[in-house]
């Protein structure tokens, strides 16, 4: 899920990505999206781990892509949806 979200979302498209998101458990999605879109983790531990595998320019471009623009707005929308669904299931 993380790979698709970070590296293949543009190829996959939001309609297909939403189908994938809808198939997952809302509580798990809340945890996933909160982790992925936590700036401290993304610019810290996640970036450091990626630097072990990828070159600095690629990592920095990817982190910036995740944190800005349409990608970020769409992901925040999915997070909000997952939180609402999770709350409804608990109630």
mmCIF file of N, CA and C in Angstrom:
data_model
loop_
_atom_site.group_PDB
_atom_site.id
_atom_site.type_symbol
_atom_site.label_atom_id
_atom_site.label_comp_id
_atom_site.label_asym_id
_atom_site.label_seq_id
_atom_site.Cartn_x
_atom_site.Cartn_y
_atom_site.Cartn_z
ATOM 1 N N UNK A 1 0.825 -1.185 0.000
ATOM 2 C CA UNK A 1 0.000 0.000 0.000
ATOM 3 C C UNK A 1 0.875 1.257 0.000
ATOM 4 N N UNK A 2 1.928 1.253 0.795
ATOM 5 C CA UNK A 2 2.809 2.420 0.842
ATOM 6 C C UNK A 2 3.478 2.645 -0.510
ATOM 7 N N UNK A 3 3.947 1.575 -1.130
ATOM 8 C CA UNK A 3 4.598 1.700 -2.435
ATOM 9 C C UNK A 3 3.645 2.315 -3.455
ATOM 10 N N UNK A 4 2.427 1.821 -3.508
ATOM 11 C CA UNK A 4 1.447 2.362 -4.451
ATOM 12 C C UNK A 4 1.126 3.816 -4.147
ATOM 13 N N UNK A 5 1.010 4.143 -2.878
ATOM 14 C CA UNK A 5 0.677 5.502 -2.482
ATOM 15 C C UNK A 5 1.788 6.483 -2.829
ATOM 16 N N UNK A 6 3.004 6.100 -2.586
ATOM 17 C CA UNK A 6 4.121 7.026 -2.758
ATOM 18 C C UNK A 6 4.655 7.051 -4.183
ATOM 19 N N UNK A 7 4.821 5.891 -4.774
ATOM 20 C CA UNK A 7 5.536 5.819 -6.040
ATOM 21 C C UNK A 7 4.654 5.600 -7.271
ATOM 22 N N UNK A 8 3.454 5.078 -7.103
ATOM 23 C CA UNK A 8 2.652 4.708 -8.272
ATOM 24 C C UNK A 8 1.251 5.327 -8.300
ATOM 25 N N UNK A 9 0.984 6.262 -7.429
ATOM 26 C CA UNK A 9 -0.350 6.843 -7.360
ATOM 27 C C UNK A 9 -0.750 7.522 -8.661
ATOM 28 N N UNK A 10 0.157 8.259 -9.261
ATOM 29 C CA UNK A 10 -0.163 8.945 -10.514
ATOM 30 C C UNK A 10 -0.501 7.953 -11.622
ATOM 31 N N UNK A 11 0.241 6.865 -11.708
ATOM 32 C CA UNK A 11 -0.034 5.833 -12.714
ATOM 33 C C UNK A 11 -1.354 5.120 -12.438
ATOM 34 N N UNK A 12 -1.588 4.836 -11.177
ATOM 35 C CA UNK A 12 -2.776 4.097 -10.780
ATOM 36 C C UNK A 12 -4.039 4.926 -10.979
ATOM 37 N N UNK A 13 -3.960 6.193 -10.670
ATOM 38 C CA UNK A 13 -5.120 7.080 -10.774
ATOM 39 C C UNK A 13 -5.945 7.032 -9.502
ATOM 40 N N UNK A 14 -6.647 8.126 -9.239
ATOM 41 C CA UNK A 14 -7.380 8.226 -7.985
ATOM 42 C C UNK A 14 -8.584 7.294 -7.923
ATOM 43 N N UNK A 15 -9.212 7.020 -9.056
ATOM 44 C CA UNK A 15 -10.380 6.122 -9.044
ATOM 45 C C UNK A 15 -9.964 4.717 -8.614
ATOM 46 N N UNK A 16 -8.907 4.206 -9.226
ATOM 47 C CA UNK A 16 -8.428 2.870 -8.857
ATOM 48 C C UNK A 16 -7.868 2.855 -7.425
ATOM 49 N N UNK A 17 -7.168 3.929 -7.057
ATOM 50 C CA UNK A 17 -6.618 4.007 -5.703
ATOM 51 C C UNK A 17 -7.751 4.020 -4.685
ATOM 52 N N UNK A 18 -8.795 4.740 -4.972
ATOM 53 C CA UNK A 18 -9.931 4.784 -4.049
ATOM 54 C C UNK A 18 -10.551 3.401 -3.898
ATOM 55 N N UNK A 19 -10.625 2.636 -4.972
ATOM 56 C CA UNK A 19 -11.152 1.269 -4.881
ATOM 57 C C UNK A 19 -10.281 0.441 -3.929
ATOM 58 N N UNK A 20 -8.986 0.624 -4.017
ATOM 59 C CA UNK A 20 -8.069 -0.077 -3.125
ATOM 60 C C UNK A 20 -8.284 0.364 -1.681
ATOM 61 N N UNK A 21 -8.387 1.657 -1.470
ATOM 62 C CA UNK A 21 -8.606 2.200 -0.128
ATOM 63 C C UNK A 21 -9.927 1.695 0.447
ATOM 64 N N UNK A 22 -10.962 1.697 -0.366
ATOM 65 C CA UNK A 22 -12.277 1.241 0.097
ATOM 66 C C UNK A 22 -12.271 -0.231 0.516
ATOM 67 N N UNK A 23 -11.350 -1.011 -0.017
ATOM 68 C CA UNK A 23 -11.281 -2.437 0.298
ATOM 69 C C UNK A 23 -10.541 -2.714 1.607
ATOM 70 N N UNK A 24 -9.894 -1.713 2.170
ATOM 71 C CA UNK A 24 -9.118 -1.893 3.399
ATOM 72 C C UNK A 24 -9.952 -1.542 4.622
ATOM 73 N N UNK A 25 -9.504 -2.013 5.776
ATOM 74 C CA UNK A 25 -10.175 -1.701 7.032
ATOM 75 C C UNK A 25 -9.897 -0.247 7.409
ATOM 76 N N UNK A 26 -10.946 0.536 7.689
ATOM 77 C CA UNK A 26 -10.761 1.959 7.981
ATOM 78 C C UNK A 26 -9.790 2.242 9.130
ATOM 79 N N UNK A 27 -9.850 1.451 10.199
ATOM 80 C CA UNK A 27 -8.955 1.697 11.330
ATOM 81 C C UNK A 27 -7.487 1.563 10.915
ATOM 82 N N UNK A 28 -7.196 0.566 10.074
ATOM 83 C CA UNK A 28 -5.820 0.379 9.617
ATOM 84 C C UNK A 28 -5.397 1.509 8.686
ATOM 85 N N UNK A 29 -6.324 1.999 7.881
ATOM 86 C CA UNK A 29 -6.010 3.111 6.993
ATOM 87 C C UNK A 29 -5.695 4.384 7.769
ATOM 88 N N UNK A 30 -6.428 4.599 8.851
ATOM 89 C CA UNK A 30 -6.155 5.771 9.685
ATOM 90 C C UNK A 30 -4.718 5.721 10.180
ATOM 91 N N UNK A 31 -4.307 4.586 10.688
ATOM 92 C CA UNK A 31 -2.931 4.428 11.178
ATOM 93 C C UNK A 31 -1.936 4.639 10.038
ATOM 94 N N UNK A 32 -2.193 4.019 8.901
ATOM 95 C CA UNK A 32 -1.306 4.136 7.743
ATOM 96 C C UNK A 32 -1.168 5.586 7.275
ATOM 97 N N UNK A 33 -2.289 6.261 7.054
ATOM 98 C CA UNK A 33 -2.232 7.636 6.547
ATOM 99 C C UNK A 33 -1.633 8.595 7.568
ATOM 100 N N UNK A 34 -1.939 8.388 8.830
ATOM 101 C CA UNK A 34 -1.338 9.265 9.854
ATOM 102 C C UNK A 34 0.174 9.084 9.905
ATOM 103 N N UNK A 35 0.642 7.884 9.731
ATOM 104 C CA UNK A 35 2.085 7.644 9.703
ATOM 105 C C UNK A 35 2.702 8.244 8.451
ATOM 106 N N UNK A 36 2.114 7.932 7.303
ATOM 107 C CA UNK A 36 2.683 8.370 6.035
ATOM 108 C C UNK A 36 2.720 9.883 5.914
ATOM 109 N N UNK A 37 1.711 10.559 6.443
ATOM 110 C CA UNK A 37 1.645 12.004 6.285
ATOM 111 C C UNK A 37 1.994 12.753 7.559
ATOM 112 N N UNK A 38 2.831 12.135 8.372
ATOM 113 C CA UNK A 38 3.415 12.805 9.515
ATOM 114 C C UNK A 38 4.736 13.393 9.046
ATOM 115 N N UNK A 39 4.815 14.702 9.010
ATOM 116 C CA UNK A 39 6.001 15.354 8.453
ATOM 117 C C UNK A 39 7.278 14.965 9.190
ATOM 118 N N UNK A 40 7.194 14.800 10.508
ATOM 119 C CA UNK A 40 8.365 14.417 11.279
ATOM 120 C C UNK A 40 8.918 13.064 10.858
ATOM 121 N N UNK A 41 8.038 12.073 10.693
ATOM 122 C CA UNK A 41 8.478 10.750 10.239
ATOM 123 C C UNK A 41 8.984 10.790 8.802
ATOM 124 N N UNK A 42 8.223 11.488 7.959
ATOM 125 C CA UNK A 42 8.551 11.516 6.541
ATOM 126 C C UNK A 42 9.904 12.169 6.284
ATOM 127 N N UNK A 43 10.158 13.276 6.939
ATOM 128 C CA UNK A 43 11.419 13.996 6.723
ATOM 129 C C UNK A 43 12.543 13.477 7.624
ATOM 130 N N UNK A 44 12.199 12.558 8.532
ATOM 131 C CA UNK A 44 13.187 12.020 9.455
ATOM 132 C C UNK A 44 13.507 10.565 9.171
ATOM 133 N N UNK A 45 12.879 9.672 9.938
ATOM 134 C CA UNK A 45 13.192 8.244 9.873
ATOM 135 C C UNK A 45 12.914 7.631 8.505
ATOM 136 N N UNK A 46 11.785 7.999 7.880
ATOM 137 C CA UNK A 46 11.455 7.427 6.574
ATOM 138 C C UNK A 46 12.494 7.859 5.546
ATOM 139 N N UNK A 47 12.807 9.139 5.524
ATOM 140 C CA UNK A 47 13.819 9.652 4.591
ATOM 141 C C UNK A 47 15.167 8.968 4.819
ATOM 142 N N UNK A 48 15.555 8.840 6.072
ATOM 143 C CA UNK A 48 16.834 8.194 6.386
ATOM 144 C C UNK A 48 16.883 6.753 5.883
ATOM 145 N N UNK A 49 15.787 6.029 6.052
ATOM 146 C CA UNK A 49 15.741 4.649 5.552
ATOM 147 C C UNK A 49 15.793 4.602 4.033
ATOM 148 N N UNK A 50 15.085 5.512 3.376
ATOM 149 C CA UNK A 50 15.112 5.548 1.909
ATOM 150 C C UNK A 50 16.504 5.869 1.377
ATOM 151 N N UNK A 51 17.250 6.692 2.117
ATOM 152 C CA UNK A 51 18.605 7.049 1.673
ATOM 153 C C UNK A 51 19.540 5.843 1.649
ATOM 154 N N UNK A 52 19.192 4.796 2.363
ATOM 155 C CA UNK A 52 19.984 3.574 2.327
ATOM 156 C C UNK A 52 19.815 2.836 1.005
ATOM 157 N N UNK A 53 18.707 3.111 0.298
ATOM 158 C CA UNK A 53 18.391 2.410 -0.946
ATOM 159 C C UNK A 53 18.475 3.286 -2.191
ATOM 160 N N UNK A 54 18.156 4.564 -2.043
ATOM 161 C CA UNK A 54 18.046 5.455 -3.195
ATOM 162 C C UNK A 54 18.988 6.644 -3.050
ATOM 163 N N UNK A 55 19.243 7.329 -4.170
ATOM 164 C CA UNK A 55 20.115 8.498 -4.094
ATOM 165 C C UNK A 55 19.366 9.691 -3.498
ATOM 166 N N UNK A 56 20.131 10.635 -2.977
ATOM 167 C CA UNK A 56 19.587 11.761 -2.227
ATOM 168 C C UNK A 56 18.597 12.584 -3.044
ATOM 169 N N UNK A 57 18.915 12.859 -4.292
ATOM 170 C CA UNK A 57 18.037 13.685 -5.122
ATOM 171 C C UNK A 57 16.659 13.034 -5.283
ATOM 172 N N UNK A 58 16.659 11.731 -5.554
ATOM 173 C CA UNK A 58 15.399 11.011 -5.720
ATOM 174 C C UNK A 58 14.591 11.031 -4.425
ATOM 175 N N UNK A 59 15.246 10.778 -3.313
ATOM 176 C CA UNK A 59 14.568 10.757 -2.017
ATOM 177 C C UNK A 59 13.980 12.127 -1.707
ATOM 178 N N UNK A 60 14.766 13.171 -1.877
ATOM 179 C CA UNK A 60 14.275 14.505 -1.561
ATOM 180 C C UNK A 60 13.119 14.922 -2.472
ATOM 181 N N UNK A 61 13.189 14.567 -3.747
ATOM 182 C CA UNK A 61 12.080 14.859 -4.663
ATOM 183 C C UNK A 61 10.825 14.097 -4.256
ATOM 184 N N UNK A 62 10.991 12.850 -3.867
ATOM 185 C CA UNK A 62 9.851 12.029 -3.473
ATOM 186 C C UNK A 62 9.223 12.550 -2.190
ATOM 187 N N UNK A 63 10.036 12.873 -1.208
ATOM 188 C CA UNK A 63 9.521 13.416 0.052
ATOM 189 C C UNK A 63 8.763 14.714 -0.219
ATOM 190 N N UNK A 64 9.310 15.546 -1.061
ATOM 191 C CA UNK A 64 8.648 16.814 -1.380
ATOM 192 C C UNK A 64 7.322 16.569 -2.107
ATOM 193 N N UNK A 65 7.307 15.598 -3.011
ATOM 194 C CA UNK A 65 6.081 15.256 -3.742
ATOM 195 C C UNK A 65 5.005 14.765 -2.778
ATOM 196 N N UNK A 66 5.410 13.930 -1.817
ATOM 197 C CA UNK A 66 4.456 13.405 -0.846
ATOM 198 C C UNK A 66 3.899 14.540 0.004
ATOM 199 N N UNK A 67 4.727 15.482 0.330
ATOM 200 C CA UNK A 67 4.338 16.496 1.302
ATOM 201 C C UNK A 67 3.625 17.697 0.681
ATOM 202 N N UNK A 68 3.628 17.833 -0.626
ATOM 203 C CA UNK A 68 3.052 19.023 -1.248
ATOM 204 C C UNK A 68 2.066 18.666 -2.346
ATOM 205 N N UNK A 69 1.353 19.658 -2.804
ATOM 206 C CA UNK A 69 0.558 19.565 -4.013
ATOM 207 C C UNK A 69 -0.672 18.691 -3.934
ATOM 208 N N UNK A 70 -1.107 18.283 -5.095
ATOM 209 C CA UNK A 70 -2.331 17.500 -5.252
ATOM 210 C C UNK A 70 -2.219 16.167 -4.526
ATOM 211 N N UNK A 71 -1.041 15.566 -4.570
ATOM 212 C CA UNK A 71 -0.836 14.276 -3.905
ATOM 213 C C UNK A 71 -1.201 14.376 -2.433
ATOM 214 N N UNK A 72 -0.685 15.401 -1.776
ATOM 215 C CA UNK A 72 -0.949 15.582 -0.355
ATOM 216 C C UNK A 72 -2.424 15.846 -0.102
ATOM 217 N N UNK A 73 -3.031 16.696 -0.919
ATOM 218 C CA UNK A 73 -4.445 17.017 -0.741
ATOM 219 C C UNK A 73 -5.315 15.768 -0.882
ATOM 220 N N UNK A 74 -5.016 14.953 -1.880
ATOM 221 C CA UNK A 74 -5.782 13.723 -2.090
ATOM 222 C C UNK A 74 -5.598 12.770 -0.914
ATOM 223 N N UNK A 75 -4.393 12.633 -0.446
ATOM 224 C CA UNK A 75 -4.131 11.731 0.673
ATOM 225 C C UNK A 75 -4.831 12.207 1.939
ATOM 226 N N UNK A 76 -4.841 13.505 2.171
ATOM 227 C CA UNK A 76 -5.545 14.034 3.339
ATOM 228 C C UNK A 76 -7.045 13.746 3.231
ATOM 229 N N UNK A 77 -7.576 13.825 2.030
ATOM 230 C CA UNK A 77 -8.977 13.504 1.814
ATOM 231 C C UNK A 77 -9.254 12.048 2.184
ATOM 232 N N UNK A 78 -8.390 11.139 1.726
ATOM 233 C CA UNK A 78 -8.558 9.727 2.064
ATOM 234 C C UNK A 78 -8.443 9.504 3.565
ATOM 235 N N UNK A 79 -7.527 10.200 4.213
ATOM 236 C CA UNK A 79 -7.386 10.070 5.659
ATOM 237 C C UNK A 79 -8.662 10.522 6.354
ATOM 238 N N UNK A 80 -9.198 11.651 5.953
ATOM 239 C CA UNK A 80 -10.425 12.140 6.573
ATOM 240 C C UNK A 80 -11.583 11.163 6.368
ATOM 241 N N UNK A 81 -11.659 10.590 5.176
ATOM 242 C CA UNK A 81 -12.701 9.594 4.907
ATOM 243 C C UNK A 81 -12.527 8.383 5.813
ATOM 244 N N UNK A 82 -11.311 7.904 5.941
ATOM 245 C CA UNK A 82 -11.047 6.726 6.769
ATOM 246 C C UNK A 82 -11.381 6.996 8.226
ATOM 247 N N UNK A 83 -11.051 8.187 8.714
ATOM 248 C CA UNK A 83 -11.364 8.541 10.103
ATOM 249 C C UNK A 83 -12.873 8.550 10.318
ATOM 250 N N UNK A 84 -13.613 9.149 9.392
ATOM 251 C CA UNK A 84 -15.074 9.185 9.512
ATOM 252 C C UNK A 84 -15.678 7.790 9.515
ATOM 253 N N UNK A 85 -15.192 6.940 8.638
ATOM 254 C CA UNK A 85 -15.707 5.574 8.546
ATOM 255 C C UNK A 85 -15.377 4.807 9.834
ATOM 256 N N UNK A 86 -14.139 4.973 10.302
ATOM 257 C CA UNK A 86 -13.724 4.272 11.519
ATOM 258 C C UNK A 86 -14.574 4.718 12.708
ATOM 259 N N UNK A 87 -14.856 6.014 12.806
ATOM 260 C CA UNK A 87 -15.694 6.514 13.900
ATOM 261 C C UNK A 87 -17.108 5.948 13.805
ATOM 262 N N UNK A 88 -17.633 5.871 12.607
ATOM 263 C CA UNK A 88 -18.983 5.332 12.411
ATOM 264 C C UNK A 88 -19.056 3.868 12.807
ATOM 265 N N UNK A 89 -18.003 3.102 12.530
ATOM 266 C CA UNK A 89 -17.998 1.686 12.882
ATOM 267 C C UNK A 89 -17.881 1.468 14.381
ATOM 268 N N UNK A 90 -17.205 2.390 15.067
ATOM 269 C CA UNK A 90 -17.041 2.267 16.529
ATOM 270 C C UNK A 90 -18.347 2.600 17.221
ATOM 271 N N UNK A 91 -19.074 3.580 16.705
ATOM 272 C CA UNK A 91 -20.322 4.060 17.350
ATOM 273 C C UNK A 91 -21.424 3.048 17.302
#
